[in-house]
Each structure stands twice: as structure tokens, then as C-alpha cells.
Short mmCIF file of C-alpha atoms and ligand atoms in Angstrom, two decimals:
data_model
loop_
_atom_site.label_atom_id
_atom_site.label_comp_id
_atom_site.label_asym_id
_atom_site.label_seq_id
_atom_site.Cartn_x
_atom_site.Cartn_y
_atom_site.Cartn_z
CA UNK A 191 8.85 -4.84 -15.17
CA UNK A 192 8.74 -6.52 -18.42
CA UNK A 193 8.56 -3.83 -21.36
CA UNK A 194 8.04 0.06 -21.82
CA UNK A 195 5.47 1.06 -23.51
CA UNK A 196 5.58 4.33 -25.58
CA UNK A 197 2.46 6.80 -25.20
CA UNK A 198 1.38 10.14 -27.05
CA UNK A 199 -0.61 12.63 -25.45
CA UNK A 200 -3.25 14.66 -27.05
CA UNK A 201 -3.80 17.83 -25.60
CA UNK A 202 -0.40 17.71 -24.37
CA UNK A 203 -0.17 21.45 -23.96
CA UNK A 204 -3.37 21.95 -22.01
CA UNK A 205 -3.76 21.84 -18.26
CA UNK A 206 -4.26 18.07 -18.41
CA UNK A 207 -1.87 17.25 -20.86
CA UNK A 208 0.96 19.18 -18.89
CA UNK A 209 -0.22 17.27 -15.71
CA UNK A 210 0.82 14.10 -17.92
CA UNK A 211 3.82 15.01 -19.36
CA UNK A 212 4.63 15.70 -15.47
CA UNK A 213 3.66 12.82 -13.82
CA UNK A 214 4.61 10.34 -16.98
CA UNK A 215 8.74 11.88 -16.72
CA UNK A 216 10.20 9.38 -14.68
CA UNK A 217 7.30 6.52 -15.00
CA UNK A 218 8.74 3.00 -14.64
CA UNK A 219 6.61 1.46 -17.68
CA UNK A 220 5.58 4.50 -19.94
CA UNK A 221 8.01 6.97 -21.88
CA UNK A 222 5.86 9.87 -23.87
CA UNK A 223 7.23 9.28 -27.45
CA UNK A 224 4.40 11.51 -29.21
CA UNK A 225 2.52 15.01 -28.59
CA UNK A 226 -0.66 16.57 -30.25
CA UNK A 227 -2.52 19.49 -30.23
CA UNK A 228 -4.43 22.02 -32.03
CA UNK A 229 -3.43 24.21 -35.06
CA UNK A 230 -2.08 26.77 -33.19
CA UNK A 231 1.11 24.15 -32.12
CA UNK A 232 1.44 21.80 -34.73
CA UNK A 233 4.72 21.65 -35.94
CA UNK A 234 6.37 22.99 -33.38
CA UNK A 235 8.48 21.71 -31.15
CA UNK A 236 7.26 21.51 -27.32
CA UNK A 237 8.78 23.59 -25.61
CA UNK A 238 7.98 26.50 -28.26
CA UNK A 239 4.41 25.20 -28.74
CA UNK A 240 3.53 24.86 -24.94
CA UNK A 241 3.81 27.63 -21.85
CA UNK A 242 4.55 25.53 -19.00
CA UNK A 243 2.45 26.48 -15.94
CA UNK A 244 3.15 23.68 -13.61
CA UNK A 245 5.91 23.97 -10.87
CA UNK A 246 9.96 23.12 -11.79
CA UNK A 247 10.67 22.75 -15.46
CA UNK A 248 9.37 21.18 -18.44
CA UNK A 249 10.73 17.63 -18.81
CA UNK A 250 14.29 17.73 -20.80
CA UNK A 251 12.87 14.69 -22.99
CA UNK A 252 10.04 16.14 -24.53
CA UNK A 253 11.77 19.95 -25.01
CA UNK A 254 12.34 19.04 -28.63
CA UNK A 255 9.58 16.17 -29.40
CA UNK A 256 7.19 18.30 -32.17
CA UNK A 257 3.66 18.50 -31.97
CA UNK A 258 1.65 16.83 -34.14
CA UNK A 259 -1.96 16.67 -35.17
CA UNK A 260 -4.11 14.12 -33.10
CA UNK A 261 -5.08 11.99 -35.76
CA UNK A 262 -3.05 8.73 -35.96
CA UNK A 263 -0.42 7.26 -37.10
CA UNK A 264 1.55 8.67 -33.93
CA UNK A 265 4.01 7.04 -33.19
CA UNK A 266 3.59 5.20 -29.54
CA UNK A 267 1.86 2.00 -28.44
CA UNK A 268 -0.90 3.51 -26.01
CA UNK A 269 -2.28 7.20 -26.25
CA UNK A 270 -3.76 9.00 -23.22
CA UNK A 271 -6.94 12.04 -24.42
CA UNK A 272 -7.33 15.03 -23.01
CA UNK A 273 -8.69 16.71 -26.08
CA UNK A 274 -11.42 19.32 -25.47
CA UNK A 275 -15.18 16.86 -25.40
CA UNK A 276 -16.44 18.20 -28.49
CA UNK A 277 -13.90 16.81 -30.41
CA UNK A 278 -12.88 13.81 -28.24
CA UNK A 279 -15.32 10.86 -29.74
CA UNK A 280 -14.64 11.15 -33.09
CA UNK A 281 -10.76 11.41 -32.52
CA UNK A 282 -10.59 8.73 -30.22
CA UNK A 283 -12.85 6.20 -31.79
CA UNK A 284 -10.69 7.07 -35.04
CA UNK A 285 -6.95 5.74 -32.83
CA UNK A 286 -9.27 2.86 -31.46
CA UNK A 287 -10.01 2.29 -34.48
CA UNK A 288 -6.41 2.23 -36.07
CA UNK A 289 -5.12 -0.45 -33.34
CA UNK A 290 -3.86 2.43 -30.32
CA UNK A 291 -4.96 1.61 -26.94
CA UNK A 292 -7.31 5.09 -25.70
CA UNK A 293 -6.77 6.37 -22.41
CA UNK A 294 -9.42 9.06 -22.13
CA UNK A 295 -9.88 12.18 -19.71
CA UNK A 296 -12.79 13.58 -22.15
CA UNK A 297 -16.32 13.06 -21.49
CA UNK A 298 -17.39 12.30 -24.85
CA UNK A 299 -17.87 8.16 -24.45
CA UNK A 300 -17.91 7.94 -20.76
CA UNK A 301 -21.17 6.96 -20.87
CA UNK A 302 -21.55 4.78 -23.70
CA UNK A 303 -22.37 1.07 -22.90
CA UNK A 304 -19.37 -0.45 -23.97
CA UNK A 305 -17.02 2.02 -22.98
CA UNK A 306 -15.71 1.31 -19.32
CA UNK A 307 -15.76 4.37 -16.96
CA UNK A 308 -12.87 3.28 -14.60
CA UNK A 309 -11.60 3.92 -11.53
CA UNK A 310 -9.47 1.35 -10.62
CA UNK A 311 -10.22 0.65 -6.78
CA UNK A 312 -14.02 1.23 -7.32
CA UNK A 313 -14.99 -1.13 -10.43
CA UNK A 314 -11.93 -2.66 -12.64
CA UNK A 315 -14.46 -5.35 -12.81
CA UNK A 316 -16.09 -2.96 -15.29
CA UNK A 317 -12.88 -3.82 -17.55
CA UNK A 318 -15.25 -6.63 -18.76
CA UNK A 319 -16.86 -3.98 -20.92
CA UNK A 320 -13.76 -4.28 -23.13
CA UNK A 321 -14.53 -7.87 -24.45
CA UNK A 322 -17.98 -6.35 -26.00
CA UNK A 323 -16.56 -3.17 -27.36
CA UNK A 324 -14.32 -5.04 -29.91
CA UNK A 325 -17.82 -6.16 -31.58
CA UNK A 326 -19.77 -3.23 -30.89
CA UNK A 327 -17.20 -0.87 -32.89
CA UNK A 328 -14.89 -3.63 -34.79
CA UNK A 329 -11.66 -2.84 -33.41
CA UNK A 330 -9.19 -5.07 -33.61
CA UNK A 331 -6.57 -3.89 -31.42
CA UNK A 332 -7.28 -0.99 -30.45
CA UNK A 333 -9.76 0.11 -27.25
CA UNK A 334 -11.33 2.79 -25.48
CA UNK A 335 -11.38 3.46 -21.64
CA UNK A 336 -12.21 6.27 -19.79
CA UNK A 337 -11.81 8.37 -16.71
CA UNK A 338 -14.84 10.25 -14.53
CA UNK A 339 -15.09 13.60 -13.98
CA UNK A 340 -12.81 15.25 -11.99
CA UNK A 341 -15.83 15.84 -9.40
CA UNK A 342 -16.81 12.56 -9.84
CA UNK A 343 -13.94 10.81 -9.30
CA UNK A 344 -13.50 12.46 -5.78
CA UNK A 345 -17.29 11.66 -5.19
CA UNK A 346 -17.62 8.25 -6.25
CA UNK A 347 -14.04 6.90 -4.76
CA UNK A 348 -15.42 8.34 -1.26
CA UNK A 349 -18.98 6.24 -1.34
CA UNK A 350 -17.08 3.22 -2.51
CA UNK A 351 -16.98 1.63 0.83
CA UNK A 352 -19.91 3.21 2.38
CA UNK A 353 -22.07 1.59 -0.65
CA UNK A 354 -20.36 -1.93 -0.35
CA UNK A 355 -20.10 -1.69 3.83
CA UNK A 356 -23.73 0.07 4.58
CA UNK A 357 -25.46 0.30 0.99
CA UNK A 358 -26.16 3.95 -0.12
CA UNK A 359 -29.62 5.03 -0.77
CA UNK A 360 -29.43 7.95 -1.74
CA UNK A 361 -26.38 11.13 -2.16
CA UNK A 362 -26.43 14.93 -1.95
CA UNK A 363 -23.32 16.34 -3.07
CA UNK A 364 -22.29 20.16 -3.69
CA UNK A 365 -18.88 20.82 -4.95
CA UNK A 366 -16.63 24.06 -4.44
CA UNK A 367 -14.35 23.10 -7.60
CA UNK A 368 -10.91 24.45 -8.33
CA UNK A 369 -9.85 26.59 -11.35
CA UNK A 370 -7.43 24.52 -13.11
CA UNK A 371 -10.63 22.46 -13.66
CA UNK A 372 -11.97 24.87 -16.45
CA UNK A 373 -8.55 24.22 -18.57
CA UNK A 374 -6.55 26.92 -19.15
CA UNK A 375 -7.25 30.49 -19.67
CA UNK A 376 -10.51 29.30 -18.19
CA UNK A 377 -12.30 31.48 -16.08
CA UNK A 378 -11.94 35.14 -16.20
CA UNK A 379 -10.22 36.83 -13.74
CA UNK A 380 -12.32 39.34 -12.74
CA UNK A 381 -15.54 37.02 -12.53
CA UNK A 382 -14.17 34.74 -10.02
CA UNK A 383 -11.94 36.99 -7.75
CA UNK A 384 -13.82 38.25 -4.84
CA UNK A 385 -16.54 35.81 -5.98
CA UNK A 386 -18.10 32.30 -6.12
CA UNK A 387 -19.96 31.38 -9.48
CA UNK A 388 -22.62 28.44 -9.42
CA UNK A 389 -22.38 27.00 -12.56
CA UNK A 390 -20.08 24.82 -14.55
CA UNK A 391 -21.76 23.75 -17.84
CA UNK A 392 -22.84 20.21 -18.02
CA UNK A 393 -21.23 19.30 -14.72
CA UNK A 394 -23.95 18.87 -12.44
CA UNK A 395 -25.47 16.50 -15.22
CA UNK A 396 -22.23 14.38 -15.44
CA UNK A 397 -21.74 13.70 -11.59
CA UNK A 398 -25.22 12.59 -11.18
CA UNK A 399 -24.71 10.26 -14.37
CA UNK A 400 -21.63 8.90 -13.93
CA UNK A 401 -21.30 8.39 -10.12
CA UNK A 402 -24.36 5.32 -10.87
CA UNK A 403 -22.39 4.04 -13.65
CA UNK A 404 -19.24 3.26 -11.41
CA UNK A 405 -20.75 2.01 -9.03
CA UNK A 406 -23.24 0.17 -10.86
CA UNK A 407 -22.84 -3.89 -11.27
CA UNK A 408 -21.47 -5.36 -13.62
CA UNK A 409 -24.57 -7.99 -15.53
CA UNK A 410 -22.44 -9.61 -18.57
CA UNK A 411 -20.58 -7.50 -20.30
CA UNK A 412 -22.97 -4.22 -19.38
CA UNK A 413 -23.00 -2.50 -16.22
CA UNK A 414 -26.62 -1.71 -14.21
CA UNK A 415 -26.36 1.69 -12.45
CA UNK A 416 -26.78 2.02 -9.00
CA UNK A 417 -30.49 1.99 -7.97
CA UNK A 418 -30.13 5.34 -6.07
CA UNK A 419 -30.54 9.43 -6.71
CA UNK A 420 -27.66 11.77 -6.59
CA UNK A 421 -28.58 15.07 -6.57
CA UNK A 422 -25.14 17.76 -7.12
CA UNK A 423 -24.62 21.59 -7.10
CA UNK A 424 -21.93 22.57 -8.33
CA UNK A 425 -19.60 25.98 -7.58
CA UNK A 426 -16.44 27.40 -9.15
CA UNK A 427 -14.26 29.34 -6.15
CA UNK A 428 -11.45 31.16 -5.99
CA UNK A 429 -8.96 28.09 -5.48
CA UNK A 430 -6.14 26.89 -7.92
CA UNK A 431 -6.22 23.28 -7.72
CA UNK A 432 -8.34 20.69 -5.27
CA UNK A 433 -12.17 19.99 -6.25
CA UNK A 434 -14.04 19.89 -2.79
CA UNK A 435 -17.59 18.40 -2.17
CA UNK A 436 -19.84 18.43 0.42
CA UNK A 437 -21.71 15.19 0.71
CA UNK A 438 -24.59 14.06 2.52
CA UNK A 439 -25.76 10.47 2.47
CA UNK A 440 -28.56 8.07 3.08
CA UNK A 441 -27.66 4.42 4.01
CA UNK A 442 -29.34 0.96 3.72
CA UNK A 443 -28.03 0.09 7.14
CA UNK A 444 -27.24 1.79 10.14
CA UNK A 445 -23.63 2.47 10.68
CA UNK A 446 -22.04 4.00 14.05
CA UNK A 447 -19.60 7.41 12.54
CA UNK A 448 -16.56 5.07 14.04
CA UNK A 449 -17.74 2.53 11.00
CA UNK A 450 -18.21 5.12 8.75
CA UNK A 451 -14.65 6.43 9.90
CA UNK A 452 -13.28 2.97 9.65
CA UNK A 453 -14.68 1.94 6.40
CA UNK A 454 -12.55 4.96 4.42
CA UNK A 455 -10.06 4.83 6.22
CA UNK A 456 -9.51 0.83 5.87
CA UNK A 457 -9.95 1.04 2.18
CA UNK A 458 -7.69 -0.65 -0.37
CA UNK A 459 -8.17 -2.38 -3.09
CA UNK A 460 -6.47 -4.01 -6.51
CA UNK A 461 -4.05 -1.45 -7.25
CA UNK A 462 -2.81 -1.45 -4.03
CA UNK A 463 -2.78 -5.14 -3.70
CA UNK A 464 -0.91 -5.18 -7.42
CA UNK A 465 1.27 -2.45 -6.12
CA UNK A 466 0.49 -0.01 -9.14
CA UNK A 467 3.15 2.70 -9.71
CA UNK A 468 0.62 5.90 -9.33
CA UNK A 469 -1.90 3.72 -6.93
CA UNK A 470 -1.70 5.48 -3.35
CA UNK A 471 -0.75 3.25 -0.24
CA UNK A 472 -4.50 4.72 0.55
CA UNK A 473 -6.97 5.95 -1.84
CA UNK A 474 -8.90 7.62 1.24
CA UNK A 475 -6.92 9.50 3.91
CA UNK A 476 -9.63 10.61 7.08
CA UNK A 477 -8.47 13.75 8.65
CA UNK A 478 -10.26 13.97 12.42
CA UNK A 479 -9.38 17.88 12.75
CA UNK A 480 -12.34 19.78 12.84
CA UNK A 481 -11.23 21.91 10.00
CA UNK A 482 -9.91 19.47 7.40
CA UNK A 483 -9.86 18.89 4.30
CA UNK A 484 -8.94 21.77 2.75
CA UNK A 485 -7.21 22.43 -0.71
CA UNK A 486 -4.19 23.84 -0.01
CA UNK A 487 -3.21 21.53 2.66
CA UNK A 488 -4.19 18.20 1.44
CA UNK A 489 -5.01 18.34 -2.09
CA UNK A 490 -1.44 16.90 -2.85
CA UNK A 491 -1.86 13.69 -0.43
CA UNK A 492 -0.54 10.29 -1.86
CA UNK A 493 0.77 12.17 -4.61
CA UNK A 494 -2.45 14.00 -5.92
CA UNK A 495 -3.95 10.66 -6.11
CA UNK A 496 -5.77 10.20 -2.40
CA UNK A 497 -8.63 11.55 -1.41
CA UNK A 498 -9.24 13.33 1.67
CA UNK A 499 -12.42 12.87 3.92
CA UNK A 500 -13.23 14.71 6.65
CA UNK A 501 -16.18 16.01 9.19
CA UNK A 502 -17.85 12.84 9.38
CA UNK A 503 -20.93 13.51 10.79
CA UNK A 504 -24.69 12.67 11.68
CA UNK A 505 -26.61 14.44 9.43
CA UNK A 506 -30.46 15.59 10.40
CA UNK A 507 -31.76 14.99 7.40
CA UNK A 508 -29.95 12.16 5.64
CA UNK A 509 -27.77 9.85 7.82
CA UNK A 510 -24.16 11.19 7.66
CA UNK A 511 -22.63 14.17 6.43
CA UNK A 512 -18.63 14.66 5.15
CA UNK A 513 -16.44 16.60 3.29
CA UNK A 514 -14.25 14.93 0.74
CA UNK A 515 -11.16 16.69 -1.46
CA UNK A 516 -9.06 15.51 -4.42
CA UNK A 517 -6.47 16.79 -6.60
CA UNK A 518 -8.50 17.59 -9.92
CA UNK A 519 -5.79 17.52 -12.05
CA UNK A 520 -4.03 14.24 -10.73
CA UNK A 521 -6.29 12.05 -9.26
CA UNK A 522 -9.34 13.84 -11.38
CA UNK A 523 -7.78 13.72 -14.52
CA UNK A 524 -3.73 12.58 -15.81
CA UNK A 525 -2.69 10.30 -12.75
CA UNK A 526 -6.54 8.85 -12.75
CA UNK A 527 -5.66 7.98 -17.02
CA UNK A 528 -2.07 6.53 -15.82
CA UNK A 529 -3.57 4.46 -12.86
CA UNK A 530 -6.23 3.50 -15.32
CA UNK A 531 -3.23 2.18 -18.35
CA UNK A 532 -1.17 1.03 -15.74
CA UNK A 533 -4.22 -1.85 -14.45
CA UNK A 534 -4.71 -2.55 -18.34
CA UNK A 535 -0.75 -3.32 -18.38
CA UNK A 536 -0.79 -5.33 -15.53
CA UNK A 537 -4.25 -7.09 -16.37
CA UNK A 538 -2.40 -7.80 -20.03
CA UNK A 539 -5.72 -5.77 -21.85
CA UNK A 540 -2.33 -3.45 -23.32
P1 NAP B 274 -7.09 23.04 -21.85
O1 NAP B 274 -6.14 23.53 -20.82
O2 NAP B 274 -7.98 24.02 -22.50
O3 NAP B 274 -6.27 22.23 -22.97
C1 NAP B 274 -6.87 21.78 -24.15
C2 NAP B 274 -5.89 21.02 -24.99
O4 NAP B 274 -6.55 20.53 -26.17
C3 NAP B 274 -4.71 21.84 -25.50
O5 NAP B 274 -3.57 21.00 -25.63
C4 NAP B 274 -5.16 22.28 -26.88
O6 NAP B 274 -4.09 22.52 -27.78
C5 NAP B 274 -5.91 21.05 -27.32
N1 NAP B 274 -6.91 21.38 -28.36
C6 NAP B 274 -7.89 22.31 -28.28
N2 NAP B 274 -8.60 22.33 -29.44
C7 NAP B 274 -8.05 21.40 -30.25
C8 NAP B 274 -8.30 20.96 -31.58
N3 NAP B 274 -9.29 21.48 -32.30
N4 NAP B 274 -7.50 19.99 -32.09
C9 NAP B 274 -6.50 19.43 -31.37
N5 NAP B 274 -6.21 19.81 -30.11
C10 NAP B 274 -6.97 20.78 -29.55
O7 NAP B 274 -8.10 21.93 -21.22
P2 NAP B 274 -7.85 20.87 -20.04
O8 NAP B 274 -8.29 21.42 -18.75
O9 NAP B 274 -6.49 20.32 -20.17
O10 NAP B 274 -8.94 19.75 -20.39
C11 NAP B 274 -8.74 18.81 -21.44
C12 NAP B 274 -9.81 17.73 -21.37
O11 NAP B 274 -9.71 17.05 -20.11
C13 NAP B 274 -11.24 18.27 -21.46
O12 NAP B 274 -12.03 17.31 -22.14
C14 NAP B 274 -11.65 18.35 -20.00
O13 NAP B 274 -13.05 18.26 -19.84
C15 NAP B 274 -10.96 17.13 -19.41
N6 NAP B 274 -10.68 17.19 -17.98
C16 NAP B 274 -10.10 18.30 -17.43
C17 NAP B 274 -9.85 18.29 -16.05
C18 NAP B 274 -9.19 19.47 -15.34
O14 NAP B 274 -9.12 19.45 -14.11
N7 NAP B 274 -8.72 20.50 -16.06
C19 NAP B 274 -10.19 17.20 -15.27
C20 NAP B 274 -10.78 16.09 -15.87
C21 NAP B 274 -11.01 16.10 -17.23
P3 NAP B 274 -3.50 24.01 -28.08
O15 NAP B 274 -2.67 24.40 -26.90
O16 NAP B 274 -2.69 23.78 -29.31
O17 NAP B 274 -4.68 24.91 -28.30
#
């Protein structure tokens, strides 16, 4: 391992950001050196200015590191978003701009043409997208490169090998998503105990998008979306972490269920093969009990960072029908950002 690089976090007190102060503690090539967040913690130090809600204690190095507005100069090499999406573009572009490398979370530029929408085992091809943005926006060292959805992520990392094995025609997906999703207060607690509520602002919209963008082909320096529908319904349940989906799909070729089984569960790709700190030995784990996945027992597989497939079966309307489950918070948002610095490190993009 050749250097350390030093990386702020903004939003470092939110649900995400504590998810990356977590996982980034004892990381081999990044050491957080800078936190930011709103108003209401500028100034202070960390450990005043955050309430830790994950499990053990708050990392002894950043007790005492103070928070500072997100607005640069920080001082680190590469700095990992998880700022609320209203706010994200104009923040972000602004550290691209002044030379920081831009891990995002937010969905503010996932979608933009020059702004690659990563997941590492799916499309780092997509990393190509990098050589137009420095024109596009005139950044000179700086760069911007995001994460999906944390629905999406789950989603799109399960058709992966379907859509390179069989070719996927078309996808119906609905999600029973976690509440750590919604950041934290987030929902009210007396809408969502004893209750299931079918909307999440903008996220149906974002895994139809999104999904066709990953695992679209790269043409140049752009990427064409995939030439098929996804339809998604989405659900907030009673669940702390672990976004769930339902998927049915429609392939270009027939495929016996052992193929199907055998085509997630043989799945690896370059950040195993580079041997990526936060990359899981497998990015798809298939569970043949007739009950699994389920959040509480598998959303922490690999580390947070595989997803779980289950109930693979013949659908009557489309071909095949499974469940799928990921960790929302690790491989849907902070370990999908470090996964997503670490192949920039190891590519030598950072
Ligand atoms: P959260 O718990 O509400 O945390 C929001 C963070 O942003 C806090 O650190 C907050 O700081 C900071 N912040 C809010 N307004 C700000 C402002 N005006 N200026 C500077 N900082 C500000 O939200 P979250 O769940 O961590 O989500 C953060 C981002 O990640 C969002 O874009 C979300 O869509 C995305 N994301 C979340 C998940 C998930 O599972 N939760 C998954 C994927 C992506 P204070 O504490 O000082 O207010």
C-alpha cells in the first residue's frame, strides 16, 4: 500500500456520514482528517456536534476533530458527500472545482452525462466518463463520482449477471425499504409503527433512471442506457436497516433457475480480482431456504457490502421471480462511496 490518503466527510453527523466515520476507522489507505456539517455543528468538536447512533463507540480519532462548514479549503486529499440532494450539486461541483476528488452519496449529479454513476463490479468501465468531465466543467484536479441509490444499488448489482448471462428485457421491482434510509429523525414514529407507507419522494423515479444508466454501455466517453423498462414501487416498513426488493424479470434468452442460481452466485468481478479493501469475496450471496433473505439475518453479509438473493423462481408472467436484500447504509450508501475511492486509488484516477 503505497500512501494514505486523507478524506473529509460532509454530512459527517448524519446517518451516512456516521456509517463513514465507522467503516473509514481502521481503513488501510484512508484516515478522515476533516468533518462538515450544517450550522447547527459547526465549530464544534465531534463528539459534541454529533449523537452517535451506530453500535460500539464513536471512533477515538475523530472525538476532538471540529466541524467545519462544507465549503472547501478542508483540509484532506479526497472528500466523500453525503450532504442532503438539495444542496449537494452546488457544494460538490464547488470542491471539484477547487482540485478535491468528490465521492458522492447525493443524488444531485448522478445523472448528469459526465458524471459516472459507479458501482464498481457492474460498470467501472463507466470511469471513462471522467476523461470528459475535466472539459465539460474545467476542473483541473478535482472530479466528481457518484454512488446509486440505496435501492438501486441492491437492484442493479443483482441483474448484473442476469443482463450480461441471459440479457434482461424488461424489470419489475417493488422495494420494502428500511428506515435508516430516510436519514435521521426521518420518519415519524407513529406513522410507520403498526404500518407500511407507499411512498418515498422521488424514489421510484430514481431506480427506474438510474438502474439503465449502470448498466447502460459505455459509447466514448458517454454511456447509452439499457434498452429496457423498469417499472418500481416503492414501500417504507417497519425495519431499521436492509432495503429489500422484490423483482421480477424478463430475459432475452431462456435460462434453466440452476443458471439463474449459478450466474449470482458465480459472480465476481474487478474489485475482487484487485482485492479491494471493502470489496466482498462475493458481491451476491444466494440463500436456497425458502424463507431467505430477510433483513435482520442477512443484511450484514460480506460486511454490509453483499447482496443477498433469494426465491429464485419461474414467474407466470415475466420469466423469473427473486428477492434480493442489501445493507442500505453500507453497501447503499458509505461502503458503496469507499469501494467506489478505493477503485479510483487503485486505477491511479486519485
Ligand atoms: P441525515 O441523517 O439527515 O444527515 C444529513 C447530514 O447533512 C447531517 O450531517 C447534517 O448536518 C448535514 N446537513 C444538513 N443540512 C445541511 C446544510 N444546509 N449544510 C451542511 N450540512 C447539512 O441524512 P442521511 O440519511 O445521512 O443522507 C445523506 C445523503 O445521503 C442524502 O443525500 C441521502 O439521499 C443520501 N443517501 C442516504 C442513504 C441512507 O440509507 N440513509 C443511502 C444512500 C444515499 P447536521 O447534523 O449539522 O444537521
Amino acid at each position: 500500500m503505497s500512501r494514505k490518503y486523507r478524506v473529509g466527510i460532509l454530512g459527517a453527523t448524519g446517518t451516512v456520514g456516521q456509517r463513514f466515520v465507522q467503516l473509514l476507522e481502521k481503513h488501510p489507505q484512508f484516515e478522515v482528517s476533516a468533518l462538515a456539517a450544517s450550522d447547527r455543528s459547526r465549530g464544534k468538536p465531534y463528539e459534541e456536534a454529533c449523537a452517535w447512533r451506530l453500535p460500539g463507540e464513536m471512533p477515538e480519532s475523530v472525538r476532538r476533530l471540529e466541524v467545519r462548514p462544507p465549503e472547501p479549503p478542508l483540509d484532506c486529499d479526497v472528500v466523500f458527500s453525503s450532504l442532503p440532494g438539495e444542496m449537494a450539486r452546488e457544494t460538490e461541483e464547488g470542491f471539484a472545482r477547487a482540485g478535491y476528488a468528490v465521492i458522492s452519496n447525493s443524488s444531485a449529479l448522478r445523472m448528469d452525462a459526465d458524471v459516472p454513476l459507479l458501482i464498481p463490479e457492474v460498470n467501472h468501465e463507466h470511469l471513462a466518463q471522467l476523461d470528459g468531465q475535466k472539459a465539460s466543467r474545467s476542473f483541473e484536479r478535482g472530479m466528481i463520482v457518484t454512488n446509486p441509490n440505496c435501492s438501486t444499488i441492491v437492484l442493479a448489482l443483482a441483474l448484473a449477471p442476469l443482463h450480461a448471462r441471459f440479457g434482461v428485457e424488461a424489470v419489475v421491482a417493488t422495494t420494502l425499504q428500511a428506515l435508516s434510509g430516510a436519514g435521521y429523525p426521518g420518519v415519524a414514529s407513529l406513522d410507520i409503527t403498526d404500518n407500511v407507507l407507499p411512498y418515498i419522494g422521488g424514489e421510484e423515479e430514481k431506480i427506474e433512471s438510474e438502474t439503465l444508466k449502470i448498466l447502460g454501455r459505455l459509447d466514448g466517453a458517454r454511456v447509452e442506457p439499457a434498452p429496457f423498462k423498469v417499472s418500481a414501487q416503492v414501500h417504507r416498513v417497519n425495519v431499521t436497516d436492509g432495503h429489500m426488493a422484490a423483482v421480477r424479470v424478463k430475459l432475452a434468452r431462456r435460462a434453466s433457475p440452476e443458471e439463474l442460481r449459478e450466474a449470482f452466485a458465480s459472480f465476481t468481478s474487478l474489485p475482487q480480482e484487485l482485492r479491494l479493501h471493502t470489496a466482498p469475496a462475493r458481491p451476491i450471496l444466494v440463500r436456497d431456504e425458502r424463507d431467505r433473505p430477510q433483513p435482520k439475518l442477512d443484511r450484514d453479509a460480506g460486511g454490509g457490502m453483499s447482496v443477498t438473493v433469494g426465491r429464485i423462481m419461474p414467474d407466470n408472467v415475466l420469466d423469473y421471480r427473486f428477492v434480493a436484500l442489501g445493507h442500505n447504509t453500507v453497501r447503499g450508501a458509505a461502503g458503496a462511496a469507499i469501494l467506489n475511492a478505493e477503485l479510483l486509488a487503485a486505477t491511479g484516477r486519485i
